[in-house]
PDB file of N, CA and C in Angstrom:
ATOM      1  N   UNK J   5       0.842  -1.177   0.000  1.00  0.00           N
ATOM      2  CA  UNK J   5       0.000   0.000   0.000  1.00  0.00           C
ATOM      3  C   UNK J   5       0.891   1.244   0.000  1.00  0.00           C
ATOM      4  N   UNK J   6       0.565   2.199  -0.841  1.00  0.00           N
ATOM      5  CA  UNK J   6       1.354   3.410  -0.978  1.00  0.00           C
ATOM      6  C   UNK J   6       0.958   4.400   0.105  1.00  0.00           C
ATOM      7  N   UNK J   7       1.979   4.932   0.783  1.00  0.00           N
ATOM      8  CA  UNK J   7       1.701   5.920   1.819  1.00  0.00           C
ATOM      9  C   UNK J   7       1.414   7.265   1.172  1.00  0.00           C
ATOM     10  N   UNK J   8       0.443   7.955   1.702  1.00  0.00           N
ATOM     11  CA  UNK J   8       0.035   9.247   1.174  1.00  0.00           C
ATOM     12  C   UNK J   8       1.112  10.292   1.450  1.00  0.00           C
ATOM     13  N   UNK J   9       1.436  11.085   0.418  1.00  0.00           N
ATOM     14  CA  UNK J   9       2.443  12.129   0.577  1.00  0.00           C
ATOM     15  C   UNK J   9       1.867  13.304   1.349  1.00  0.00           C
ATOM     16  N   UNK J  10       2.689  13.876   2.221  1.00  0.00           N
ATOM     17  CA  UNK J  10       2.297  15.077   2.937  1.00  0.00           C
ATOM     18  C   UNK J  10       3.360  16.135   2.703  1.00  0.00           C
ATOM     19  N   UNK J  11       2.903  17.351   2.457  1.00  0.00           N
ATOM     20  CA  UNK J  11       3.809  18.453   2.159  1.00  0.00           C
ATOM     21  C   UNK J  11       3.551  19.585   3.132  1.00  0.00           C
ATOM     22  N   UNK J  12       4.613  20.266   3.506  1.00  0.00           N
ATOM     23  CA  UNK J  12       4.472  21.405   4.409  1.00  0.00           C
ATOM     24  C   UNK J  12       3.919  22.599   3.632  1.00  0.00           C
ATOM     25  N   UNK J  13       3.382  23.546   4.389  1.00  0.00           N
ATOM     26  CA  UNK J  13       2.858  24.759   3.763  1.00  0.00           C
ATOM     27  C   UNK J  13       3.978  25.533   3.074  1.00  0.00           C
ATOM     28  N   UNK J  14       5.164  25.523   3.662  1.00  0.00           N
ATOM     29  CA  UNK J  14       6.296  26.227   3.057  1.00  0.00           C
ATOM     30  C   UNK J  14       6.661  25.616   1.701  1.00  0.00           C
ATOM     31  N   UNK J  15       6.649  24.280   1.626  1.00  0.00           N
ATOM     32  CA  UNK J  15       6.948  23.600   0.369  1.00  0.00           C
ATOM     33  C   UNK J  15       5.921  23.981  -0.697  1.00  0.00           C
ATOM     34  N   UNK J  16       4.657  23.980  -0.308  1.00  0.00           N
ATOM     35  CA  UNK J  16       3.585  24.307  -1.254  1.00  0.00           C
ATOM     36  C   UNK J  16       3.719  25.739  -1.756  1.00  0.00           C
ATOM     37  N   UNK J  17       3.975  26.669  -0.836  1.00  0.00           N
ATOM     38  CA  UNK J  17       4.118  28.070  -1.234  1.00  0.00           C
ATOM     39  C   UNK J  17       5.320  28.278  -2.150  1.00  0.00           C
ATOM     40  N   UNK J  18       6.416  27.581  -1.863  1.00  0.00           N
ATOM     41  CA  UNK J  18       7.597  27.690  -2.715  1.00  0.00           C
ATOM     42  C   UNK J  18       7.312  27.095  -4.100  1.00  0.00           C
ATOM     43  N   UNK J  19       6.594  25.994  -4.157  1.00  0.00           N
ATOM     44  CA  UNK J  19       6.242  25.387  -5.445  1.00  0.00           C
ATOM     45  C   UNK J  19       5.364  26.340  -6.255  1.00  0.00           C
ATOM     46  N   UNK J  20       4.409  26.986  -5.603  1.00  0.00           N
ATOM     47  CA  UNK J  20       3.537  27.943  -6.287  1.00  0.00           C
ATOM     48  C   UNK J  20       4.354  29.149  -6.757  1.00  0.00           C
ATOM     49  N   UNK J  21       5.294  29.600  -5.927  1.00  0.00           N
ATOM     50  CA  UNK J  21       6.141  30.729  -6.318  1.00  0.00           C
ATOM     51  C   UNK J  21       6.964  30.385  -7.562  1.00  0.00           C
ATOM     52  N   UNK J  22       7.546  29.189  -7.577  1.00  0.00           N
ATOM     53  CA  UNK J  22       8.320  28.759  -8.742  1.00  0.00           C
ATOM     54  C   UNK J  22       7.434  28.630  -9.981  1.00  0.00           C
ATOM     55  N   UNK J  23       6.217  28.172  -9.759  1.00  0.00           N
ATOM     56  CA  UNK J  23       5.274  28.039 -10.877  1.00  0.00           C
ATOM     57  C   UNK J  23       4.945  29.413 -11.457  1.00  0.00           C
ATOM     58  N   UNK J  24       4.736  30.387 -10.583  1.00  0.00           N
ATOM     59  CA  UNK J  24       4.369  31.731 -11.038  1.00  0.00           C
ATOM     60  C   UNK J  24       5.529  32.461 -11.710  1.00  0.00           C
ATOM     61  N   UNK J  25       6.754  32.185 -11.252  1.00  0.00           N
ATOM     62  CA  UNK J  25       7.919  32.806 -11.868  1.00  0.00           C
ATOM     63  C   UNK J  25       7.994  32.376 -13.332  1.00  0.00           C
ATOM     64  N   UNK J  26       7.701  31.123 -13.588  1.00  0.00           N
ATOM     65  CA  UNK J  26       7.624  30.648 -14.964  1.00  0.00           C
ATOM     66  C   UNK J  26       8.954  30.428 -15.639  1.00  0.00           C
ATOM     67  N   UNK J  27      10.020  30.208 -14.869  1.00  0.00           N
ATOM     68  CA  UNK J  27      11.322  29.965 -15.490  1.00  0.00           C
ATOM     69  C   UNK J  27      11.406  28.574 -16.099  1.00  0.00           C
ATOM     70  N   UNK J  28      10.520  27.676 -15.641  1.00  0.00           N
ATOM     71  CA  UNK J  28      10.498  26.309 -16.171  1.00  0.00           C
ATOM     72  C   UNK J  28       9.060  25.978 -16.566  1.00  0.00           C
ATOM     73  N   UNK J  29       8.893  25.083 -17.519  1.00  0.00           N
ATOM     74  CA  UNK J  29       7.538  24.606 -17.829  1.00  0.00           C
ATOM     75  C   UNK J  29       6.954  23.876 -16.612  1.00  0.00           C
ATOM     76  N   UNK J  30       5.652  23.929 -16.477  1.00  0.00           N
ATOM     77  CA  UNK J  30       4.965  23.318 -15.332  1.00  0.00           C
ATOM     78  C   UNK J  30       5.256  21.825 -15.257  1.00  0.00           C
ATOM     79  N   UNK J  31       5.248  21.149 -16.392  1.00  0.00           N
ATOM     80  CA  UNK J  31       5.499  19.703 -16.393  1.00  0.00           C
ATOM     81  C   UNK J  31       6.886  19.379 -15.856  1.00  0.00           C
ATOM     82  N   UNK J  32       7.881  20.155 -16.255  1.00  0.00           N
ATOM     83  CA  UNK J  32       9.249  19.932 -15.777  1.00  0.00           C
ATOM     84  C   UNK J  32       9.349  20.221 -14.282  1.00  0.00           C
ATOM     85  N   UNK J  33       8.723  21.293 -13.832  1.00  0.00           N
ATOM     86  CA  UNK J  33       8.745  21.652 -12.415  1.00  0.00           C
ATOM     87  C   UNK J  33       8.092  20.556 -11.572  1.00  0.00           C
ATOM     88  N   UNK J  34       6.968  20.045 -12.036  1.00  0.00           N
ATOM     89  CA  UNK J  34       6.278  19.001 -11.273  1.00  0.00           C
ATOM     90  C   UNK J  34       7.114  17.727 -11.203  1.00  0.00           C
ATOM     91  N   UNK J  35       7.823  17.387 -12.295  1.00  0.00           N
ATOM     92  CA  UNK J  35       8.697  16.209 -12.260  1.00  0.00           C
ATOM     93  C   UNK J  35       9.841  16.408 -11.272  1.00  0.00           C
ATOM     94  N   UNK J  36      10.428  17.592 -11.266  1.00  0.00           N
ATOM     95  CA  UNK J  36      11.536  17.875 -10.354  1.00  0.00           C
ATOM     96  C   UNK J  36      11.100  17.831  -8.895  1.00  0.00           C
ATOM     97  N   UNK J  37       9.897  18.314  -8.627  1.00  0.00           N
ATOM     98  CA  UNK J  37       9.390  18.326  -7.257  1.00  0.00           C
ATOM     99  C   UNK J  37       8.802  16.980  -6.850  1.00  0.00           C
ATOM    100  N   UNK J  38       8.521  16.120  -7.830  1.00  0.00           N
ATOM    101  CA  UNK J  38       7.961  14.799  -7.533  1.00  0.00           C
ATOM    102  C   UNK J  38       6.491  14.823  -7.182  1.00  0.00           C
ATOM    103  N   UNK J  39       5.759  15.752  -7.790  1.00  0.00           N
ATOM    104  CA  UNK J  39       4.317  15.853  -7.526  1.00  0.00           C
ATOM    105  C   UNK J  39       3.574  15.924  -8.856  1.00  0.00           C
ATOM    106  N   UNK J  40       2.311  15.525  -8.886  1.00  0.00           N
ATOM    107  CA  UNK J  40       1.533  15.633 -10.117  1.00  0.00           C
ATOM    108  C   UNK J  40       1.324  17.094 -10.520  1.00  0.00           C
ATOM    109  N   UNK J  41       1.267  17.331 -11.811  1.00  0.00           N
ATOM    110  CA  UNK J  41       1.108  18.689 -12.339  1.00  0.00           C
ATOM    111  C   UNK J  41      -0.189  19.329 -11.854  1.00  0.00           C
ATOM    112  N   UNK J  42      -1.274  18.551 -11.832  1.00  0.00           N
ATOM    113  CA  UNK J  42      -2.554  19.132 -11.426  1.00  0.00           C
ATOM    114  C   UNK J  42      -2.545  19.582  -9.965  1.00  0.00           C
ATOM    115  N   UNK J  43      -1.688  18.959  -9.135  1.00  0.00           N
ATOM    116  CA  UNK J  43      -1.602  19.386  -7.738  1.00  0.00           C
ATOM    117  C   UNK J  43      -1.025  20.793  -7.643  1.00  0.00           C
ATOM    118  N   UNK J  44      -0.084  21.108  -8.519  1.00  0.00           N
ATOM    119  CA  UNK J  44       0.452  22.479  -8.552  1.00  0.00           C
ATOM    120  C   UNK J  44      -0.649  23.486  -8.870  1.00  0.00           C
ATOM    121  N   UNK J  45      -1.492  23.146  -9.834  1.00  0.00           N
ATOM    122  CA  UNK J  45      -2.588  24.047 -10.191  1.00  0.00           C
ATOM    123  C   UNK J  45      -3.565  24.216  -9.019  1.00  0.00           C
ATOM    124  N   UNK J  46      -3.834  23.130  -8.293  1.00  0.00           N
ATOM    125  CA  UNK J  46      -4.739  23.220  -7.145  1.00  0.00           C
ATOM    126  C   UNK J  46      -4.133  24.086  -6.043  1.00  0.00           C
ATOM    127  N   UNK J  47      -2.842  23.928  -5.791  1.00  0.00           N
ATOM    128  CA  UNK J  47      -2.187  24.762  -4.785  1.00  0.00           C
ATOM    129  C   UNK J  47      -2.205  26.220  -5.202  1.00  0.00           C
ATOM    130  N   UNK J  48      -1.974  26.482  -6.465  1.00  0.00           N
ATOM    131  CA  UNK J  48      -2.008  27.857  -6.970  1.00  0.00           C
ATOM    132  C   UNK J  48      -3.407  28.454  -6.791  1.00  0.00           C
ATOM    133  N   UNK J  49      -4.420  27.662  -7.097  1.00  0.00           N
ATOM    134  CA  UNK J  49      -5.806  28.124  -6.929  1.00  0.00           C
ATOM    135  C   UNK J  49      -6.101  28.424  -5.461  1.00  0.00           C
ATOM    136  N   UNK J  50      -5.595  27.588  -4.557  1.00  0.00           N
ATOM    137  CA  UNK J  50      -5.813  27.809  -3.126  1.00  0.00           C
ATOM    138  C   UNK J  50      -5.159  29.112  -2.674  1.00  0.00           C
ATOM    139  N   UNK J  51      -3.972  29.386  -3.169  1.00  0.00           N
ATOM    140  CA  UNK J  51      -3.283  30.624  -2.802  1.00  0.00           C
ATOM    141  C   UNK J  51      -4.037  31.830  -3.356  1.00  0.00           C
ATOM    142  N   UNK J  52      -4.528  31.739  -4.582  1.00  0.00           N
ATOM    143  CA  UNK J  52      -5.284  32.846  -5.164  1.00  0.00           C
ATOM    144  C   UNK J  52      -6.586  33.080  -4.402  1.00  0.00           C
ATOM    145  N   UNK J  53      -7.236  32.019  -4.002  1.00  0.00           N
ATOM    146  CA  UNK J  53      -8.531  32.136  -3.326  1.00  0.00           C
ATOM    147  C   UNK J  53      -8.394  32.636  -1.891  1.00  0.00           C
ATOM    148  N   UNK J  54      -7.468  32.038  -1.133  1.00  0.00           N
ATOM    149  CA  UNK J  54      -7.391  32.311   0.305  1.00  0.00           C
ATOM    150  C   UNK J  54      -6.220  33.181   0.725  1.00  0.00           C
ATOM    151  N   UNK J  55      -5.293  33.440  -0.180  1.00  0.00           N
ATOM    152  CA  UNK J  55      -4.101  34.191   0.188  1.00  0.00           C
ATOM    153  C   UNK J  55      -3.039  33.259   0.748  1.00  0.00           C
ATOM    154  N   UNK J  56      -1.820  33.742   0.821  1.00  0.00           N
ATOM    155  CA  UNK J  56      -0.713  32.887   1.242  1.00  0.00           C
ATOM    156  C   UNK J  56      -0.822  32.458   2.698  1.00  0.00           C
ATOM    157  N   UNK J  57      -1.347  33.304   3.560  1.00  0.00           N
ATOM    158  CA  UNK J  57      -1.393  32.980   4.988  1.00  0.00           C
ATOM    159  C   UNK J  57      -2.422  31.905   5.318  1.00  0.00           C
ATOM    160  N   UNK J  58      -3.571  31.912   4.618  1.00  0.00           N
ATOM    161  CA  UNK J  58      -4.657  30.996   4.960  1.00  0.00           C
ATOM    162  C   UNK J  58      -4.853  29.874   3.946  1.00  0.00           C
ATOM    163  N   UNK J  59      -3.950  29.755   2.988  1.00  0.00           N
ATOM    164  CA  UNK J  59      -4.159  28.788   1.905  1.00  0.00           C
ATOM    165  C   UNK J  59      -4.030  27.343   2.369  1.00  0.00           C
ATOM    166  N   UNK J  60      -3.125  27.070   3.286  1.00  0.00           N
ATOM    167  CA  UNK J  60      -2.864  25.685   3.678  1.00  0.00           C
ATOM    168  C   UNK J  60      -2.898  25.533   5.195  1.00  0.00           C
ATOM    169  N   UNK J  61      -4.083  25.571   5.785  1.00  0.00           N
ATOM    170  CA  UNK J  61      -4.164  25.460   7.242  1.00  0.00           C
ATOM    171  C   UNK J  61      -4.045  24.004   7.698  1.00  0.00           C
ATOM    172  N   UNK J  62      -3.418  23.790   8.799  1.00  0.00           N
ATOM    173  CA  UNK J  62      -3.389  22.479   9.439  1.00  0.00           C
ATOM    174  C   UNK J  62      -2.731  21.393   8.614  1.00  0.00           C
ATOM    175  N   UNK J  63      -3.034  20.158   9.008  1.00  0.00           N
ATOM    176  CA  UNK J  63      -2.418  19.002   8.362  1.00  0.00           C
ATOM    177  C   UNK J  63      -3.296  18.446   7.247  1.00  0.00           C
ATOM    178  N   UNK J  64      -4.457  19.039   7.036  1.00  0.00           N
ATOM    179  CA  UNK J  64      -5.333  18.541   5.986  1.00  0.00           C
ATOM    180  C   UNK J  64      -6.350  17.543   6.487  1.00  0.00           C
ATOM    181  N   UNK J  65      -6.197  17.070   7.698  1.00  0.00           N
ATOM    182  CA  UNK J  65      -7.164  16.126   8.260  1.00  0.00           C
ATOM    183  C   UNK J  65      -8.179  16.896   9.094  1.00  0.00           C
ATOM    184  N   UNK J  66      -9.399  16.407   9.077  1.00  0.00           N
ATOM    185  CA  UNK J  66     -10.457  17.058   9.841  1.00  0.00           C
ATOM    186  C   UNK J  66     -10.355  16.670  11.307  1.00  0.00           C
ATOM    187  N   UNK J  67     -10.709  17.617  12.172  1.00  0.00           N
ATOM    188  CA  UNK J  67     -10.781  17.298  13.587  1.00  0.00           C
ATOM    189  C   UNK J  67     -12.055  16.491  13.827  1.00  0.00           C
ATOM    190  N   UNK J  68     -12.165  15.925  15.017  1.00  0.00           N
ATOM    191  CA  UNK J  68     -13.351  15.124  15.337  1.00  0.00           C
ATOM    192  C   UNK J  68     -14.615  15.973  15.262  1.00  0.00           C
ATOM    193  N   UNK J  69     -14.516  17.230  15.701  1.00  0.00           N
ATOM    194  CA  UNK J  69     -15.675  18.114  15.662  1.00  0.00           C
ATOM    195  C   UNK J  69     -16.091  18.408  14.215  1.00  0.00           C
ATOM    196  N   UNK J  70     -15.097  18.650  13.362  1.00  0.00           N
ATOM    197  CA  UNK J  70     -15.401  18.928  11.963  1.00  0.00           C
ATOM    198  C   UNK J  70     -16.010  17.706  11.284  1.00  0.00           C
ATOM    199  N   UNK J  71     -15.485  16.525  11.590  1.00  0.00           N
ATOM    200  CA  UNK J  71     -16.024  15.296  11.004  1.00  0.00           C
ATOM    201  C   UNK J  71     -17.467  15.076  11.455  1.00  0.00           C
ATOM    202  N   UNK J  72     -17.733  15.305  12.729  1.00  0.00           N
ATOM    203  CA  UNK J  72     -19.098  15.148  13.252  1.00  0.00           C
ATOM    204  C   UNK J  72     -20.037  16.166  12.619  1.00  0.00           C
ATOM    205  N   UNK J  73     -19.560  17.402  12.447  1.00  0.00           N
ATOM    206  CA  UNK J  73     -20.362  18.436  11.808  1.00  0.00           C
ATOM    207  C   UNK J  73     -20.715  18.045  10.375  1.00  0.00           C
ATOM    208  N   UNK J  74     -19.741  17.520   9.641  1.00  0.00           N
ATOM    209  CA  UNK J  74     -19.993  17.082   8.265  1.00  0.00           C
ATOM    210  C   UNK J  74     -21.007  15.936   8.236  1.00  0.00           C
ATOM    211  N   UNK J  75     -20.887  14.986   9.179  1.00  0.00           N
ATOM    212  CA  UNK J  75     -21.831  13.870   9.239  1.00  0.00           C
ATOM    213  C   UNK J  75     -23.241  14.368   9.538  1.00  0.00           C
ATOM    214  N   UNK J  76     -23.350  15.293  10.479  1.00  0.00           N
ATOM    215  CA  UNK J  76     -24.665  15.831  10.847  1.00  0.00           C
ATOM    216  C   UNK J  76     -25.284  16.637   9.700  1.00  0.00           C
ATOM    217  N   UNK J  77     -24.463  17.388   8.980  1.00  0.00           N
ATOM    218  CA  UNK J  77     -24.983  18.137   7.830  1.00  0.00           C
ATOM    219  C   UNK J  77     -25.509  17.183   6.754  1.00  0.00           C
ATOM    220  N   UNK J  78     -24.801  16.085   6.541  1.00  0.00           N
ATOM    221  CA  UNK J  78     -25.266  15.091   5.577  1.00  0.00           C
ATOM    222  C   UNK J  78     -26.588  14.465   6.007  1.00  0.00           C
ATOM    223  N   UNK J  79     -26.688  14.136   7.291  1.00  0.00           N
ATOM    224  CA  UNK J  79     -27.927  13.553   7.812  1.00  0.00           C
ATOM    225  C   UNK J  79     -29.085  14.541   7.692  1.00  0.00           C
ATOM    226  N   UNK J  80     -28.814  15.807   7.962  1.00  0.00           N
ATOM    227  CA  UNK J  80     -29.846  16.837   7.832  1.00  0.00           C
ATOM    228  C   UNK J  80     -30.305  16.968   6.376  1.00  0.00           C
ATOM    229  N   UNK J  81     -29.366  16.950   5.456  1.00  0.00           N
ATOM    230  CA  UNK J  81     -29.721  17.062   4.036  1.00  0.00           C
ATOM    231  C   UNK J  81     -30.586  15.878   3.601  1.00  0.00           C
ATOM    232  N   UNK J  82     -30.230  14.669   4.057  1.00  0.00           N
ATOM    233  CA  UNK J  82     -31.055  13.493   3.724  1.00  0.00           C
ATOM    234  C   UNK J  82     -32.448  13.615   4.321  1.00  0.00           C
ATOM    235  N   UNK J  83     -32.542  14.071   5.576  1.00  0.00           N
ATOM    236  CA  UNK J  83     -33.844  14.216   6.226  1.00  0.00           C
ATOM    237  C   UNK J  83     -34.700  15.259   5.506  1.00  0.00           C
ATOM    238  N   UNK J  84     -34.070  16.343   5.043  1.00  0.00           N
ATOM    239  CA  UNK J  84     -34.825  17.362   4.309  1.00  0.00           C
ATOM    240  C   UNK J  84     -35.332  16.818   2.975  1.00  0.00           C
ATOM    241  N   UNK J  85     -34.530  16.000   2.303  1.00  0.00           N
ATOM    242  CA  UNK J  85     -34.971  15.383   1.051  1.00  0.00           C
ATOM    243  C   UNK J  85     -36.138  14.439   1.302  1.00  0.00           C
ATOM    244  N   UNK J  86     -36.034  13.639   2.372  1.00  0.00           N
ATOM    245  CA  UNK J  86     -37.118  12.717   2.702  1.00  0.00           C
ATOM    246  C   UNK J  86     -38.397  13.483   3.022  1.00  0.00           C
ATOM    247  N   UNK J  87     -38.281  14.595   3.727  1.00  0.00           N
ATOM    248  CA  UNK J  87     -39.446  15.406   4.065  1.00  0.00           C
ATOM    249  C   UNK J  87     -40.112  15.949   2.805  1.00  0.00           C
ATOM    250  N   UNK J  88     -39.309  16.413   1.850  1.00  0.00           N
ATOM    251  CA  UNK J  88     -39.861  16.913   0.588  1.00  0.00           C
ATOM    252  C   UNK J  88     -40.610  15.806  -0.157  1.00  0.00           C
ATOM    253  N   UNK J  89     -40.051  14.623  -0.174  1.00  0.00           N
ATOM    254  CA  UNK J  89     -40.704  13.490  -0.843  1.00  0.00           C
ATOM    255  C   UNK J  89     -42.023  13.174  -0.154  1.00  0.00           C
ATOM    256  N   UNK J  90     -42.021  13.172   1.168  1.00  0.00           N
ATOM    257  CA  UNK J  90     -43.257  12.892   1.909  1.00  0.00           C
ATOM    258  C   UNK J  90     -44.310  13.972   1.675  1.00  0.00           C
ATOM    259  N   UNK J  91     -43.897  15.222   1.588  1.00  0.00           N
ATOM    260  CA  UNK J  91     -44.851  16.299   1.310  1.00  0.00           C
ATOM    261  C   UNK J  91     -45.489  16.119  -0.059  1.00  0.00           C
ATOM    262  N   UNK J  92     -44.676  15.748  -1.041  1.00  0.00           N
ATOM    263  CA  UNK J  92     -45.211  15.533  -2.387  1.00  0.00           C
ATOM    264  C   UNK J  92     -46.148  14.336  -2.415  1.00  0.00           C
ATOM    265  N   UNK J  93     -45.801  13.273  -1.692  1.00  0.00           N
ATOM    266  CA  UNK J  93     -46.657  12.095  -1.641  1.00  0.00           C
ATOM    267  C   UNK J  93     -47.981  12.430  -0.948  1.00  0.00           C
ATOM    268  N   UNK J  94     -47.910  13.209   0.112  1.00  0.00           N
ATOM    269  CA  UNK J  94     -49.122  13.608   0.823  1.00  0.00           C
ATOM    270  C   UNK J  94     -50.025  14.428  -0.092  1.00  0.00           C
ATOM    271  N   UNK J  95     -49.468  15.355  -0.824  1.00  0.00           N
ATOM    272  CA  UNK J  95     -50.266  16.179  -1.734  1.00  0.00           C
ATOM    273  C   UNK J  95     -50.877  15.320  -2.833  1.00  0.00           C
ATOM    274  N   UNK J  96     -50.122  14.346  -3.311  1.00  0.00           N
ATOM    275  CA  UNK J  96     -50.625  13.476  -4.380  1.00  0.00           C
ATOM    276  C   UNK J  96     -51.802  12.645  -3.881  1.00  0.00           C
ATOM    277  N   UNK J  97     -51.689  12.042  -2.704  1.00  0.00           N
ATOM    278  CA  UNK J  97     -52.744  11.182  -2.193  1.00  0.00           C
ATOM    279  C   UNK J  97     -53.919  11.976  -1.614  1.00  0.00           C
ATOM    280  N   UNK J  98     -53.736  13.250  -1.320  1.00  0.00           N
ATOM    281  CA  UNK J  98     -54.814  14.069  -0.789  1.00  0.00           C
ATOM    282  C   UNK J  98     -55.771  14.520  -1.888  1.00  0.00           C
ATOM    283  N   UNK J  99     -55.294  14.510  -3.127  1.00  0.00           N
ATOM    284  CA  UNK J  99     -56.171  14.897  -4.242  1.00  0.00           C
ATOM    285  C   UNK J  99     -57.269  13.851  -4.410  1.00  0.00           C
ATOM    286  N   UNK J 100     -58.483  14.341  -4.679  1.00  0.00           N
ATOM    287  CA  UNK J 100     -59.587  13.409  -4.913  1.00  0.00           C
ATOM    288  C   UNK J 100     -59.638  13.073  -6.399  1.00  0.00           C
ATOM    289  N   UNK J 101     -59.646  11.819  -6.713  1.00  0.00           N
ATOM    290  CA  UNK J 101     -59.698  11.448  -8.129  1.00  0.00           C
ATOM    291  C   UNK J 101     -61.056  11.823  -8.719  1.00  0.00           C
ATOM    292  N   UNK J 102     -61.050  12.257  -9.965  1.00  0.00           N
ATOM    293  CA  UNK J 102     -62.298  12.685 -10.598  1.00  0.00           C
ATOM    294  C   UNK J 102     -62.817  11.679 -11.605  1.00  0.00           C
ATOM    295  N   UNK J 103     -61.998  10.759 -12.011  1.00  0.00           N
ATOM    296  CA  UNK J 103     -62.452   9.792 -13.011  1.00  0.00           C
ATOM    297  C   UNK J 103     -62.272   8.369 -12.508  1.00  0.00           C
ATOM    298  N   UNK J 104     -63.188   7.532 -12.870  1.00  0.00           N
ATOM    299  CA  UNK J 104     -63.040   6.110 -12.630  1.00  0.00           C
ATOM    300  C   UNK J 104     -63.387   5.628 -11.249  1.00  0.00           C
ATOM    301  N   UNK J 105     -63.924   6.490 -10.393  1.00  0.00           N
ATOM    302  CA  UNK J 105     -64.318   6.028  -9.070  1.00  0.00           C
ATOM    303  C   UNK J 105     -65.819   5.832  -9.064  1.00  0.00           C
ATOM    304  N   UNK J 106     -66.305   4.914  -8.265  1.00  0.00           N
ATOM    305  CA  UNK J 106     -67.744   4.614  -8.282  1.00  0.00           C
ATOM    306  C   UNK J 106     -68.638   5.799  -7.945  1.00  0.00           C
ATOM    307  N   UNK J 107     -68.207   6.705  -7.126  1.00  0.00           N
ATOM    308  CA  UNK J 107     -69.058   7.820  -6.739  1.00  0.00           C
ATOM    309  C   UNK J 107     -68.910   9.055  -7.605  1.00  0.00           C
ATOM    310  N   UNK J 108     -68.004   9.064  -8.539  1.00  0.00           N
ATOM    311  CA  UNK J 108     -67.785  10.268  -9.328  1.00  0.00           C
ATOM    312  C   UNK J 108     -68.838  10.392 -10.424  1.00  0.00           C
ATOM    313  N   UNK J 109     -69.063  11.604 -10.897  1.00  0.00           N
ATOM    314  CA  UNK J 109     -70.074  11.857 -11.907  1.00  0.00           C
ATOM    315  C   UNK J 109     -69.645  11.332 -13.271  1.00  0.00           C
ATOM    316  N   UNK J 110     -68.370  11.282 -13.505  1.00  0.00           N
ATOM    317  CA  UNK J 110     -67.881  10.886 -14.823  1.00  0.00           C
ATOM    318  C   UNK J 110     -67.494   9.415 -14.873  1.00  0.00           C
ATOM    319  N   UNK J 111     -68.016   8.643 -13.990  1.00  0.00           N
ATOM    320  CA  UNK J 111     -67.679   7.235 -13.979  1.00  0.00           C
ATOM    321  C   UNK J 111     -68.205   6.569 -15.238  1.00  0.00           C
ATOM    322  N   UNK J 112     -67.381   5.740 -15.845  1.00  0.00           N
ATOM    323  CA  UNK J 112     -67.790   5.058 -17.065  1.00  0.00           C
ATOM    324  C   UNK J 112     -68.394   3.684 -16.745  1.00  0.00           C
ATOM    325  N   UNK J 113     -68.664   3.438 -15.505  1.00  0.00           N
ATOM    326  CA  UNK J 113     -69.255   2.187 -15.080  1.00  0.00           C
ATOM    327  C   UNK J 113     -70.733   2.156 -15.473  1.00  0.00           C
ATOM    328  N   UNK J 114     -71.164   1.133 -16.111  1.00  0.00           N
ATOM    329  CA  UNK J 114     -72.598   1.070 -16.501  1.00  0.00           C
ATOM    330  C   UNK J 114     -73.486   0.927 -15.271  1.00  0.00           C
ATOM    331  N   UNK J 115     -74.620   1.600 -15.313  1.00  0.00           N
ATOM    332  CA  UNK J 115     -75.563   1.522 -14.202  1.00  0.00           C
ATOM    333  C   UNK J 115     -76.540   0.390 -14.481  1.00  0.00           C
ATOM    334  N   UNK J 116     -77.069  -0.250 -13.466  1.00  0.00           N
ATOM    335  CA  UNK J 116     -77.984  -1.378 -13.630  1.00  0.00           C
ATOM    336  C   UNK J 116     -79.392  -0.988 -13.448  1.00  0.00           C
TER     337      UNK J 116
END
């Protein structure tokens, strides 16, 4: 099993800086650094979005509180979807059918 690579924030920022300088093609830079080319683009996007100070917080793993929050948000989203389905089913079954029922005026059932 391959162990997942971990990079420090300083390494990531330096890689993005080298990418922005543009002295080497991105493919060559990624080979020299030993990382996939698309990872450089993702790091660059993170720096552009969040700035250099907040681009790479922590170790990348969620804390227990964050994991629990994500689980609860997922459960809430599922419950809201189920509620919407139940509301639609309730509205569908609450409608009174107008055709084909014995008591309706437009019943095509022959009378005796």
